[in-house]
CSV table of C-alpha atoms in Angstrom, one decimal:
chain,number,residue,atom,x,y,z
A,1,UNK,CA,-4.5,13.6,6.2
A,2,UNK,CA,-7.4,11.8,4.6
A,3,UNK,CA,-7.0,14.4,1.8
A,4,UNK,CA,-3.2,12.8,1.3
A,5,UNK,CA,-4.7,9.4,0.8
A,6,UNK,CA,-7.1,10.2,-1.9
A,7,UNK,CA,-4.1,11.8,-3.8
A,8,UNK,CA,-1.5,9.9,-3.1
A,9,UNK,CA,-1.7,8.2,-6.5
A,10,UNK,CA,-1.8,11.7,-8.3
A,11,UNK,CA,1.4,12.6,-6.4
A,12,UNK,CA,3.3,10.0,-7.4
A,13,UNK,CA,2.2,10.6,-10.9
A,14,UNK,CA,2.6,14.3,-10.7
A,15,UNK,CA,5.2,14.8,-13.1
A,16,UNK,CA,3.5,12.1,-15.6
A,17,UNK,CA,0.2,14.8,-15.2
A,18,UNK,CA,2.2,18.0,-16.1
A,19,UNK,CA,3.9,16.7,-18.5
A,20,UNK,CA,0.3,15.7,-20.3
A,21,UNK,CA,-0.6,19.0,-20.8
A,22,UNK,CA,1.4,20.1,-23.9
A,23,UNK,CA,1.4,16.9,-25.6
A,24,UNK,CA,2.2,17.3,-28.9
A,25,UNK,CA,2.2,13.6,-30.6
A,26,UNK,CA,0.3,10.0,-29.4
A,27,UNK,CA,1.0,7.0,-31.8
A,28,UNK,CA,2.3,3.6,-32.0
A,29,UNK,CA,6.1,3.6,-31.0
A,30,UNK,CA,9.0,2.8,-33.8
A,31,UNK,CA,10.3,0.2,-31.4
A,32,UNK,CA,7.4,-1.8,-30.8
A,33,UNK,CA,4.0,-0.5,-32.7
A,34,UNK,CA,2.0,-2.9,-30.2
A,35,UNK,CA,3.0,-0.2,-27.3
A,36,UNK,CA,1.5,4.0,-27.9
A,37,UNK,CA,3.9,6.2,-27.3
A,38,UNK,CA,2.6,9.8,-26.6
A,39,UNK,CA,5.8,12.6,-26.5
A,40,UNK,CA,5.4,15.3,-23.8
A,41,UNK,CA,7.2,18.2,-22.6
A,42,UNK,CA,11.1,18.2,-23.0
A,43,UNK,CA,10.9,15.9,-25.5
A,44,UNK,CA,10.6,13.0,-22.9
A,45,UNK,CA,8.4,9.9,-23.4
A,46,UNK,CA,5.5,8.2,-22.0
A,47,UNK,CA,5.0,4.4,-23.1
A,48,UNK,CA,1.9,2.3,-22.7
A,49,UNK,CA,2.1,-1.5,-23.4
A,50,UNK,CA,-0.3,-2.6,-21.2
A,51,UNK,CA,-2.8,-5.3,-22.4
A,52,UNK,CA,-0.7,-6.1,-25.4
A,53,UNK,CA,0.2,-9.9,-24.8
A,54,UNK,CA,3.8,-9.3,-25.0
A,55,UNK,CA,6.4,-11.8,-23.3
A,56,UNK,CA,9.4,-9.4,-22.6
A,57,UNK,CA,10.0,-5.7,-22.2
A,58,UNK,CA,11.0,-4.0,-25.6
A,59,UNK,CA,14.0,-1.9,-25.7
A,60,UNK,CA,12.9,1.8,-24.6
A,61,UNK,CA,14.4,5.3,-25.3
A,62,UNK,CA,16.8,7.2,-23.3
A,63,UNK,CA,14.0,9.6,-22.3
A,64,UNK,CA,11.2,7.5,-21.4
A,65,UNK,CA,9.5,8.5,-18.3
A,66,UNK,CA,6.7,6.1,-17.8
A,67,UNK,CA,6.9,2.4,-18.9
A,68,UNK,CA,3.5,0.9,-18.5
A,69,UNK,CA,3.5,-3.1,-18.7
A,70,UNK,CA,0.9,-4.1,-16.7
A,71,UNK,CA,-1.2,-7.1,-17.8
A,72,UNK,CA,0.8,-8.6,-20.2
A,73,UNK,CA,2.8,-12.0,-19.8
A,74,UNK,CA,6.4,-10.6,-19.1
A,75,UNK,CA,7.7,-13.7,-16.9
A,76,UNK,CA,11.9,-12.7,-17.2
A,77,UNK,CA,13.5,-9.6,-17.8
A,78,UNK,CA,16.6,-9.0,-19.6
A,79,UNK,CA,19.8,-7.5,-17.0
A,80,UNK,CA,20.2,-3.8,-17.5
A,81,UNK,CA,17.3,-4.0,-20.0
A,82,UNK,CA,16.0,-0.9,-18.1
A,83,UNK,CA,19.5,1.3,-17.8
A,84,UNK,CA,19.2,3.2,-20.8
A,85,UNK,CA,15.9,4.8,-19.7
A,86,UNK,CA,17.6,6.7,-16.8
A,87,UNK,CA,14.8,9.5,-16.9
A,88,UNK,CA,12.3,6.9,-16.1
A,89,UNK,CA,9.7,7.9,-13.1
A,90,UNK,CA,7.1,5.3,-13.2
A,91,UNK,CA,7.5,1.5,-13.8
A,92,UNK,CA,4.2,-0.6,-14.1
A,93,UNK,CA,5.1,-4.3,-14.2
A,94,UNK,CA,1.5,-5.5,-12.4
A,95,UNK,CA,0.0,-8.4,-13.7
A,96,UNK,CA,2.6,-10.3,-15.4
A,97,UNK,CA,4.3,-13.8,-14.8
A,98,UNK,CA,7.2,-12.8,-13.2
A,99,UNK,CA,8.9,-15.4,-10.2
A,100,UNK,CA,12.3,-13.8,-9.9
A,101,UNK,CA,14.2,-10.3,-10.3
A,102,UNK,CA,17.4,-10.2,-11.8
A,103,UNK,CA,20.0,-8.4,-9.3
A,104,UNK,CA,20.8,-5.6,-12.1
A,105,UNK,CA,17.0,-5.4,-13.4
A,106,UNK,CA,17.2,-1.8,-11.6
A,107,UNK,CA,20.3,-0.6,-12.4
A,108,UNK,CA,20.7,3.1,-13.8
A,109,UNK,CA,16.6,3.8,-12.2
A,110,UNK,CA,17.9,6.6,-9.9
A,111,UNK,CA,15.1,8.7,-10.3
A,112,UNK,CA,12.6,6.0,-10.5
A,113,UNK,CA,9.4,7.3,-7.8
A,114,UNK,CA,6.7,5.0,-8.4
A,115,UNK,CA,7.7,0.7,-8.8
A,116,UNK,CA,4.3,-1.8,-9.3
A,117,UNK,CA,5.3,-5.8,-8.9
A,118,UNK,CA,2.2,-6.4,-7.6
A,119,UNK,CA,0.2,-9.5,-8.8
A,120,UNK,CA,3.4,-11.6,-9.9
A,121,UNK,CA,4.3,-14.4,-8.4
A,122,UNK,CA,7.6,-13.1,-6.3
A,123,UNK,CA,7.6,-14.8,-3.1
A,124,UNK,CA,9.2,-12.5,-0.3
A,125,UNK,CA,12.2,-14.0,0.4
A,126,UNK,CA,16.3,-13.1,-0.2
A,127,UNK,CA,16.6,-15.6,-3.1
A,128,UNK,CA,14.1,-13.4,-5.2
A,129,UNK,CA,14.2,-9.8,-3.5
A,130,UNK,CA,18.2,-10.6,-2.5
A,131,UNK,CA,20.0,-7.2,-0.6
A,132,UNK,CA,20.8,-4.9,-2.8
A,133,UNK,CA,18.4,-5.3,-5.7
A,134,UNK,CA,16.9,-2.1,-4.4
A,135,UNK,CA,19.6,0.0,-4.2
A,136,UNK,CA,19.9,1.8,-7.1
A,137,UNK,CA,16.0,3.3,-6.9
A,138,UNK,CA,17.6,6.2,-4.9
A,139,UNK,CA,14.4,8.0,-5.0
A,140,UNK,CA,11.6,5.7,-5.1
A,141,UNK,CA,8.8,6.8,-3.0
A,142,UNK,CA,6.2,4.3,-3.7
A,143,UNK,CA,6.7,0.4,-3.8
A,144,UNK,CA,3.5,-2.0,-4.5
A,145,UNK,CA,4.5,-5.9,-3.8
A,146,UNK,CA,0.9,-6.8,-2.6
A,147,UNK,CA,-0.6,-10.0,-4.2
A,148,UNK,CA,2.5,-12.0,-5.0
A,149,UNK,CA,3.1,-13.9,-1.2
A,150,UNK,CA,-0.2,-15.6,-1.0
A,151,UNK,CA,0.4,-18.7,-2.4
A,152,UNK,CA,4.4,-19.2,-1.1
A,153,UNK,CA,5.0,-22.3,0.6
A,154,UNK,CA,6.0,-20.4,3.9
A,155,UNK,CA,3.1,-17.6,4.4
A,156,UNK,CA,4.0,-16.2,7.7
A,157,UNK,CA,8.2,-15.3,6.0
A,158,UNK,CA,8.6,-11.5,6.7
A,159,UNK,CA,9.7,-9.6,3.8
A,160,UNK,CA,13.6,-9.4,3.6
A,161,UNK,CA,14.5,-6.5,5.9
A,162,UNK,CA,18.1,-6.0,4.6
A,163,UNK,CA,16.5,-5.5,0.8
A,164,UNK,CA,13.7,-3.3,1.9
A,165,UNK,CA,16.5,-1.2,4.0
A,166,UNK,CA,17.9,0.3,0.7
A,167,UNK,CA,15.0,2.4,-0.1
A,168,UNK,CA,15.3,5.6,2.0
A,169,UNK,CA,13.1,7.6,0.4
A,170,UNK,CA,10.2,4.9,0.2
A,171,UNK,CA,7.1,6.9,1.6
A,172,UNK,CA,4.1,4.3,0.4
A,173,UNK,CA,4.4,0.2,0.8
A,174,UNK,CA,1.9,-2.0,-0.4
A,175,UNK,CA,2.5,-5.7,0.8
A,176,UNK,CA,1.1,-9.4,1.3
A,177,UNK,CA,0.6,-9.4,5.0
A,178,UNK,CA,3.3,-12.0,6.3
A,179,UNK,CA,4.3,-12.5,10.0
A,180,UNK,CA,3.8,-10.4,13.0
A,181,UNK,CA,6.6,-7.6,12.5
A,182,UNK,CA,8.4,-6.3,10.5
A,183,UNK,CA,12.1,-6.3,10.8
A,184,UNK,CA,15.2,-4.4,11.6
A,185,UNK,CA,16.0,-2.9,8.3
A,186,UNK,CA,12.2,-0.9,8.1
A,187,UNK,CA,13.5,1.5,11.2
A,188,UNK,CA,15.7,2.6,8.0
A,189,UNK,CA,12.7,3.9,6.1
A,190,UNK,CA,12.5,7.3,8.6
A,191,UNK,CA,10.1,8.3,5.3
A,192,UNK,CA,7.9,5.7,5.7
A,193,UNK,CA,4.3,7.4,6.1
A,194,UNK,CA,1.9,4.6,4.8
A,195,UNK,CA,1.5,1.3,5.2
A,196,UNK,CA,-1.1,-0.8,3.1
A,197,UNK,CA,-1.6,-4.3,4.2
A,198,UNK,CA,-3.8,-7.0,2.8
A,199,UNK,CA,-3.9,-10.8,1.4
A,200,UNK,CA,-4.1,-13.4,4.0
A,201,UNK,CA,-6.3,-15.6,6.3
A,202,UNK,CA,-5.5,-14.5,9.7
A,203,UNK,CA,-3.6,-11.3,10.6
A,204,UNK,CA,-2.2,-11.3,14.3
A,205,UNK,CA,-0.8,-8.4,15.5
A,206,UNK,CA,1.4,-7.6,19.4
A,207,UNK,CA,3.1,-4.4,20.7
A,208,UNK,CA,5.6,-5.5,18.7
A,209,UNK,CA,4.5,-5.6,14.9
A,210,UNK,CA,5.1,-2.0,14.4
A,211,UNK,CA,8.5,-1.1,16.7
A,212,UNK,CA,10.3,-0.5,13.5
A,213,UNK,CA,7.7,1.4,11.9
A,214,UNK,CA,7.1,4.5,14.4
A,215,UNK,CA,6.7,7.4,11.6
A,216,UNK,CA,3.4,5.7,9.7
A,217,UNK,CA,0.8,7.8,9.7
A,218,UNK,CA,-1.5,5.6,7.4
A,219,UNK,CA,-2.0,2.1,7.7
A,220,UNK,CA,-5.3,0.3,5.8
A,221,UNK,CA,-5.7,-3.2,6.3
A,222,UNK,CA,-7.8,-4.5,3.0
A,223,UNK,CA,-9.0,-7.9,2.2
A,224,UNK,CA,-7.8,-10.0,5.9
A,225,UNK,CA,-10.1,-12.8,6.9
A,226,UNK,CA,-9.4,-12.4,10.6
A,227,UNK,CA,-7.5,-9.7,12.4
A,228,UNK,CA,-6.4,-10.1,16.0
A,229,UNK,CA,-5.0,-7.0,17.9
A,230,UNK,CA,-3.6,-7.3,21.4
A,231,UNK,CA,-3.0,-4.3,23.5
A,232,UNK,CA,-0.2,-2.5,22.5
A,233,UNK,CA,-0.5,-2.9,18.8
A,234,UNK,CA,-0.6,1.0,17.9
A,235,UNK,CA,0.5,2.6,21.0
A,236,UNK,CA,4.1,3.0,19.1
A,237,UNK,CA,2.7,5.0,16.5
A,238,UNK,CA,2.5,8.4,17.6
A,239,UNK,CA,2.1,9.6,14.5
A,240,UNK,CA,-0.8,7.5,13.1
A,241,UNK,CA,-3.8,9.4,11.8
A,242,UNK,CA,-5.7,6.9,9.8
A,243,UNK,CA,-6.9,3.7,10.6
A,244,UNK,CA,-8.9,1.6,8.1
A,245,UNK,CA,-9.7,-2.0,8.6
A,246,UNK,CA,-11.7,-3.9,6.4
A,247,UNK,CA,-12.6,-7.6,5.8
A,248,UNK,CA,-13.5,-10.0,2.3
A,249,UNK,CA,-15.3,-12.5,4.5
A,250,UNK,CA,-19.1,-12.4,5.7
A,251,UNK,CA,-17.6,-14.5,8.4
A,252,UNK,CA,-14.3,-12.8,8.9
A,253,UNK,CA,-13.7,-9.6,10.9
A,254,UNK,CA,-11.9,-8.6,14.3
A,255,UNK,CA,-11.3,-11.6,16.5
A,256,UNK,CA,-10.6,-9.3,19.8
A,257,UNK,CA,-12.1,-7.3,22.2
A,258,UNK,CA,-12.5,-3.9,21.0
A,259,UNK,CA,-10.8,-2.7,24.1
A,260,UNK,CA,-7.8,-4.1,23.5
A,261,UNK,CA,-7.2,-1.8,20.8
A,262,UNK,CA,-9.4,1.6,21.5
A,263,UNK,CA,-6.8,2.3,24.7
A,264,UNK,CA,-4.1,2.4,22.4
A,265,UNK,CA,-5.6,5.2,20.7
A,266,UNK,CA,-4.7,7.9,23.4
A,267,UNK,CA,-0.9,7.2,22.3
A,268,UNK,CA,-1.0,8.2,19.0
A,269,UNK,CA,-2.4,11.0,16.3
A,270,UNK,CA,-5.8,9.6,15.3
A,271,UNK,CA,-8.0,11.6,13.4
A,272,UNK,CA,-9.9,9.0,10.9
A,273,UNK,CA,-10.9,5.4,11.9
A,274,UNK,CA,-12.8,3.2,9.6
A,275,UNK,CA,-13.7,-0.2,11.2
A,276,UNK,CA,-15.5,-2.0,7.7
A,277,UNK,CA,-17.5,-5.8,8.0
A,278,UNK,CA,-16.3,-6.7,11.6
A,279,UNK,CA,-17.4,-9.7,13.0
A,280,UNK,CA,-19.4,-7.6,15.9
A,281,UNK,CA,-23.0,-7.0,15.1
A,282,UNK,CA,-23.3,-2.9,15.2
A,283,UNK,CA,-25.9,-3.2,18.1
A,284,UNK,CA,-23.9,-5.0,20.1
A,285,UNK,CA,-20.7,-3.1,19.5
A,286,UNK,CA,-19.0,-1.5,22.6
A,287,UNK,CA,-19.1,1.6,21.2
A,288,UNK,CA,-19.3,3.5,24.4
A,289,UNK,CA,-15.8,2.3,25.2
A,290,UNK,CA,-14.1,3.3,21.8
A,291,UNK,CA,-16.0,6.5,22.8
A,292,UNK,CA,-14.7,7.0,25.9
A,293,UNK,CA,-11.0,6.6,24.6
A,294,UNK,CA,-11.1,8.6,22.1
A,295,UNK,CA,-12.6,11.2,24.0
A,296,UNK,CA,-9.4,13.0,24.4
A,297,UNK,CA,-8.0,12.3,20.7
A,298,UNK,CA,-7.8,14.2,17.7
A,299,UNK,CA,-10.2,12.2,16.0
A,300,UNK,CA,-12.4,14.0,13.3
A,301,UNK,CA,-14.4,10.9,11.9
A,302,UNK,CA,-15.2,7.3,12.2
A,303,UNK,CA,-17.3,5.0,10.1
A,304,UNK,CA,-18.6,1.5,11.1
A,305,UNK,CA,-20.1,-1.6,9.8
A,306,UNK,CA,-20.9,-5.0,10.5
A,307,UNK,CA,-19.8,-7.9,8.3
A,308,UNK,CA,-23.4,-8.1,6.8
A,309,UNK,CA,-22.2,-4.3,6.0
A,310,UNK,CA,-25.3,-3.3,7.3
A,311,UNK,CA,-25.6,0.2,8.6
A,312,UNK,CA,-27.5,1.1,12.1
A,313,UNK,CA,-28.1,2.8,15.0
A,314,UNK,CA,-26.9,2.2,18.7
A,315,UNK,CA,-30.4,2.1,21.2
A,316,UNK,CA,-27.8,2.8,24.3
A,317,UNK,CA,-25.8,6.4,25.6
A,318,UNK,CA,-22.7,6.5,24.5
A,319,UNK,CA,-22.0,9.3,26.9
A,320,UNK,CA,-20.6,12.8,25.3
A,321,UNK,CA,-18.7,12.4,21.9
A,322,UNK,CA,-15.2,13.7,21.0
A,323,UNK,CA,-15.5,17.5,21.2
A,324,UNK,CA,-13.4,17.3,17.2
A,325,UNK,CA,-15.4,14.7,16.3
A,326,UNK,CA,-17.3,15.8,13.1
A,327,UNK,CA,-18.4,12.9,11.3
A,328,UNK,CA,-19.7,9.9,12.8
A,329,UNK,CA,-21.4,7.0,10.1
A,330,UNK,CA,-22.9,3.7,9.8
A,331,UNK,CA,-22.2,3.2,6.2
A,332,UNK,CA,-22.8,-0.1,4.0
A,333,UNK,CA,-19.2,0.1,2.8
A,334,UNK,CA,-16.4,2.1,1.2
A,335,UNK,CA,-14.2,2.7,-1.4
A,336,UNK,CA,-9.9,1.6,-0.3
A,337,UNK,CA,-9.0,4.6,-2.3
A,338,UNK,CA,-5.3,3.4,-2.1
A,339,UNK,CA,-5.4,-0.1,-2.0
A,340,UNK,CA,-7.6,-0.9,-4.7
């Protein structure tokens, strides 16, 4: 599992890796010499315009196969501008100016896998991400929305359920943390394996915030100021293997009692937890209760710091440790291996 995370980028760019290995040409493309164009394998087409300072995506070639935009100051783009590349696989549009999506701005992307909006400005509702924008990316299996919802006027919106319902293949979603569940149309996403949450002041989260989510076996929580649990947040998730929480606040961190969480545990699949800058000084964390419950897990490793991310050592028993328990550290901090 914790393998899975480290390479889940490289999987979604597998076929972008293969193909890399009999290039044959790299220059500036005839459509647009800001962007390099490097030909692979099967005469298909990888195109990097990232950092260029270009306004608008140029017209690409029928076998284009990555399209990197990222970091540039696209703020529109053109309807069906993308059809034509109908061999495309990976679709960077991160860091631009874009504020709304045009209905058909996906249209003819059926074998689309890997989609990047992150760091626009596309607040989640259904006048931007309306149903059935998503519909044509028949095989997407990894969606990034994350830093676009922070500054919206209303925060706590969920993202539209009907429009995320469309992607049944989605495996990987990267979002703005918004309210406390997610709706009806994620129980459509039965491939939904990780979750990567992040972007907000204050995180609360009931037995209810994942009912519609049951098959995540990943979820990392990146760059909260405050999380609050309540019992029952993860006993849904009978799948869930890793856990990572982490905080961008010296002040910030968990806001509940560890055992409201750590009996939840027992429900699911854990086998990695990572609890990173909580607001519970490491001496004074119960870990003899997260120890107890997770006596009878799967868990293979957990790692813990304080929001000083300050390593240390527990002066108390903590009674017998998980008998699959084989890594156990106080680290300073991490690398989010996915989020980042």
């Amino acid at each position: 599992m914790r393998s899975s995370l480290r390479t889940m980028r490289v999987l979604i760019y597998i076929y972008v890796i293969n193909s890399c290995m009999k290039i044959c040409q790299t220059g500036p493309c005839k459509f647009d010499v800001r962007c390099q164009c490097r030909k692979a394998k099967n005469r298909y087409v990888e195109v990097n315009c990232s950092s260029k300072k270009i306004t608008r995506i140029p017209n690409l070639l029928e076998s284009t196969v990555l399209l990197n935009v990222s970091h540039n100051l696209i703020d529109s783009i053109s309807k069906e501008l993308l059809k034509a590349a109908n061999h495309l696989l990976v679709l960077d549009l991160s860091f631009n100016r874009l504020s709304s999506i045009n209905i058909t701005t996906f249209t003819g992307l059926m074998k689309l896998r890997y989609l990047s909006l992150d760091n626009n400005k596309l607040e989640y509702n259904d006048h931007i991400f309306p149903e059935g924008i998503f519909k044509p990316l028949k095989s997407l299996s990894h969606l990034s929305l994350k830093n676009n919802n922070y500054y919206s006027m209303h925060p706590d919106r969920n993202f539209p359920d009907k429009t995320i319902s469309d992607l049944s293949e989605l495996e990987t979603l990267e979002l703005d943390v918004t309210g406390k569940y997610f709706g009806e149309g994620f129980d459509k996403l039965l491939n939904l394996k990780s979750l990567i949450l992040g972007n907000r002041d204050f995180f609360s989260m009931s037995n209810t915030t994942f009912s519609n989510t049951r098959n995540l076996q990943n979820i990392v929580l990146h760059g909260i100021e405050k999380v609050k649990f309540r019992k029952g947040s993860f006993r849904k998730l009978r799948y869930l293997k890793h856990l990572e929480i982490s905080f961008n606040s010296k002040l910030g961190g968990m806001i509940s009692p560890v055992e409201d969480i750590a009996e939840d545990f027992k429900f699911t699949s854990i086998e990695t937890l990572k609890l990173g800058q909580t607001s519970i000084s490491l001496p004074k964390f119960p870990l003899c209760i997260l120890n107890n419950e997770l006596y009878t897990t799967n868990i293979t490793e957990i790692y813990i710091t304080d929001h000083r991310r300050k390593a240390g050592h527990f002066p108390v028993s903590i009674g017998p440790t998980p008998p699959t328990l084989r890594i156990f550290g106080f680290i300073e901090q991490w690398s989010h291996s996915i989020y980042n």
